[in-house]
């Protein structure tokens, strides 16, 4: 493996990880694509020297390139394409709902954590979010409604 190829792979891995750690889903997609390309270059370069096409009888076996490396890279390209398609669907859904691809702070997640800290629920899995899209319990309004319901509405 040449030093230039090694430096290129290291730069691609570092750029991919940097992009992957951003909150923007578009940059996460680009990070996954760059990491996939860096991995493909690493597998190809670790496969040994380049040789002739791996057809038996066309050239001596010592001069043939390894077909397994090419098959692994082809499989990795297909997997990267599938992950990219999945991330594109998530980006499209996020853009359709929020008109931005930047992941903000999830208010519902904060609410679940707050309830777990107050021992209002035992486990995250028991929390049912069905039908709660229109209501917000991130502040103490829910506690006030519960207090009014237990006292019968009298103040």
Tab-separated table of C-alpha atoms in Angstrom:
chain	number	residue	atom	x	y	z
A	1	UNK	CA	0.000	0.000	0.000
A	2	UNK	CA	1.405	3.367	-0.943
A	3	UNK	CA	1.699	6.220	1.502
A	4	UNK	CA	-0.561	8.429	-0.625
A	5	UNK	CA	-3.358	5.849	-0.495
A	6	UNK	CA	-2.921	5.479	3.264
A	7	UNK	CA	-3.168	9.244	3.798
A	8	UNK	CA	-6.209	9.442	1.513
A	9	UNK	CA	-7.981	6.682	3.462
A	10	UNK	CA	-7.169	8.385	6.777
A	11	UNK	CA	-8.501	11.718	5.486
A	12	UNK	CA	-11.685	10.098	4.208
A	13	UNK	CA	-12.266	8.326	7.536
A	14	UNK	CA	-11.698	11.509	9.545
A	15	UNK	CA	-13.972	13.562	7.255
A	16	UNK	CA	-16.646	10.850	7.420
A	17	UNK	CA	-16.603	10.700	11.214
A	18	UNK	CA	-16.674	14.512	11.407
A	19	UNK	CA	-19.723	14.646	9.136
A	20	UNK	CA	-21.393	11.779	10.980
A	21	UNK	CA	-21.268	13.642	14.310
A	22	UNK	CA	-23.286	16.612	13.045
A	23	UNK	CA	-26.968	17.132	13.854
A	24	UNK	CA	-27.900	17.793	10.234
A	25	UNK	CA	-29.239	14.641	8.605
A	26	UNK	CA	-27.834	15.641	5.225
A	27	UNK	CA	-24.341	15.766	6.685
A	28	UNK	CA	-24.929	12.417	8.381
A	29	UNK	CA	-25.814	10.964	4.977
A	30	UNK	CA	-22.670	12.448	3.443
A	31	UNK	CA	-20.640	11.069	6.347
A	32	UNK	CA	-22.000	7.564	5.788
A	33	UNK	CA	-21.195	7.795	2.070
A	34	UNK	CA	-17.648	9.031	2.725
A	35	UNK	CA	-17.084	6.287	5.323
A	36	UNK	CA	-18.330	3.705	2.830
A	37	UNK	CA	-15.923	4.939	0.174
A	38	UNK	CA	-13.030	4.978	2.649
A	39	UNK	CA	-13.807	1.406	3.653
A	40	UNK	CA	-13.944	0.321	0.000
A	41	UNK	CA	-10.536	1.887	-0.647
A	42	UNK	CA	-9.140	0.207	2.459
A	43	UNK	CA	-10.407	-3.223	1.404
A	44	UNK	CA	-9.134	-2.826	-2.159
A	45	UNK	CA	-5.720	-1.608	-1.065
A	46	UNK	CA	-5.370	-4.378	1.536
A	47	UNK	CA	-6.170	-6.996	-1.105
A	48	UNK	CA	-2.629	-7.010	-2.411
A	49	UNK	CA	-1.066	-5.862	-5.652
A	50	UNK	CA	-3.137	-5.441	-8.762
A	51	UNK	CA	-2.914	-8.226	-11.297
A	52	UNK	CA	-4.592	-9.559	-14.368
A	53	UNK	CA	-8.242	-10.558	-14.544
A	54	UNK	CA	-8.974	-13.687	-12.496
A	55	UNK	CA	-9.825	-16.008	-15.400
A	56	UNK	CA	-8.272	-19.454	-15.210
A	57	UNK	CA	-6.076	-20.266	-18.192
A	58	UNK	CA	-5.610	-16.678	-19.380
A	59	UNK	CA	-2.596	-15.891	-17.221
A	60	UNK	CA	-0.469	-17.613	-14.577
A	61	UNK	CA	-2.112	-17.951	-11.180
A	62	UNK	CA	0.603	-15.935	-9.466
A	63	UNK	CA	-0.257	-12.880	-11.573
A	64	UNK	CA	-4.017	-12.908	-10.988
A	65	UNK	CA	-5.757	-10.429	-8.761
A	66	UNK	CA	-7.900	-11.647	-5.870
A	67	UNK	CA	-11.572	-11.854	-6.855
A	68	UNK	CA	-12.734	-12.071	-3.222
A	69	UNK	CA	-11.681	-8.486	-2.581
A	70	UNK	CA	-13.689	-7.288	-5.540
A	71	UNK	CA	-16.736	-9.257	-4.378
A	72	UNK	CA	-16.453	-7.774	-0.874
A	73	UNK	CA	-16.251	-4.246	-2.240
A	74	UNK	CA	-19.226	-4.842	-4.517
A	75	UNK	CA	-21.223	-6.094	-1.518
A	76	UNK	CA	-20.138	-3.079	0.530
A	77	UNK	CA	-21.260	-0.735	-2.256
A	78	UNK	CA	-24.708	-2.345	-2.288
A	79	UNK	CA	-24.990	-2.102	1.509
A	80	UNK	CA	-23.923	1.548	1.440
A	81	UNK	CA	-26.528	2.216	-1.231
A	82	UNK	CA	-29.234	0.629	0.930
A	83	UNK	CA	-28.220	2.645	3.996
A	84	UNK	CA	-28.139	5.809	1.894
A	85	UNK	CA	-31.646	5.111	0.595
A	86	UNK	CA	-32.892	4.585	4.151
A	87	UNK	CA	-31.265	7.830	5.334
A	88	UNK	CA	-32.728	9.673	2.351
A	89	UNK	CA	-36.193	8.475	3.338
A	90	UNK	CA	-35.616	9.675	6.907
A	91	UNK	CA	-34.388	13.044	5.600
A	92	UNK	CA	-37.441	13.351	3.344
A	93	UNK	CA	-39.806	12.524	6.211
A	94	UNK	CA	-38.102	14.992	8.536
A	95	UNK	CA	-38.190	17.693	5.881
A	96	UNK	CA	-41.878	17.011	5.208
A	97	UNK	CA	-42.781	17.329	8.893
A	98	UNK	CA	-40.476	20.098	10.121
A	99	UNK	CA	-39.192	21.854	6.966
A	100	UNK	CA	-35.632	21.377	8.218
A	101	UNK	CA	-33.215	18.474	8.367
A	102	UNK	CA	-31.512	19.536	11.573
A	103	UNK	CA	-32.353	17.353	14.552
A	104	UNK	CA	-33.316	19.529	17.465
A	105	UNK	CA	-33.982	18.632	21.037
A	106	UNK	CA	-36.876	16.203	21.306
A	107	UNK	CA	-39.414	17.580	23.775
A	108	UNK	CA	-41.114	14.209	24.204
A	109	UNK	CA	-37.825	12.559	25.110
A	110	UNK	CA	-37.233	15.210	27.750
A	111	UNK	CA	-40.730	14.566	29.100
A	112	UNK	CA	-40.124	10.820	29.386
A	113	UNK	CA	-36.803	11.410	31.153
A	114	UNK	CA	-38.453	13.854	33.558
A	115	UNK	CA	-41.166	11.293	34.407
A	116	UNK	CA	-38.567	8.602	34.968
A	117	UNK	CA	-36.689	10.875	37.365
A	118	UNK	CA	-39.904	11.642	39.299
A	119	UNK	CA	-40.814	7.907	39.391
A	120	UNK	CA	-44.107	8.582	37.611
A	121	UNK	CA	-43.415	5.651	35.325
A	122	UNK	CA	-41.286	2.596	35.804
A	123	UNK	CA	-39.864	1.980	32.362
A	124	UNK	CA	-39.529	3.819	29.063
A	125	UNK	CA	-41.251	0.949	27.269
A	126	UNK	CA	-44.490	1.345	29.201
A	127	UNK	CA	-44.958	4.889	27.930
A	128	UNK	CA	-47.590	4.953	25.206
A	129	UNK	CA	-47.295	7.905	22.844
A	130	UNK	CA	-50.404	7.076	20.834
A	131	UNK	CA	-52.537	10.176	20.375
A	132	UNK	CA	-50.227	12.541	22.258
A	133	UNK	CA	-49.034	14.421	19.188
A	134	UNK	CA	-51.393	17.320	19.835
A	135	UNK	CA	-50.703	17.624	23.566
A	136	UNK	CA	-47.565	18.676	25.328
A	137	UNK	CA	-46.561	17.615	28.787
A	138	UNK	CA	-43.103	19.110	28.804
A	139	UNK	CA	-44.077	21.572	31.490
A	140	UNK	CA	-46.183	21.306	34.616
A	141	UNK	CA	-49.571	21.720	32.878
A	142	UNK	CA	-50.180	17.996	33.150
A	143	UNK	CA	-49.534	18.059	36.893
A	144	UNK	CA	-51.927	20.983	37.265
A	145	UNK	CA	-54.630	19.151	35.292
A	146	UNK	CA	-54.135	16.045	37.412
A	147	UNK	CA	-54.389	18.101	40.618
A	148	UNK	CA	-57.610	19.748	39.448
A	149	UNK	CA	-59.034	16.337	38.460
A	150	UNK	CA	-58.284	14.794	41.880
A	151	UNK	CA	-59.724	17.719	43.849
A	152	UNK	CA	-62.877	17.726	41.739
A	153	UNK	CA	-62.281	21.140	40.240
A	154	UNK	CA	-62.692	23.099	43.477
A	155	UNK	CA	-60.066	25.613	44.466
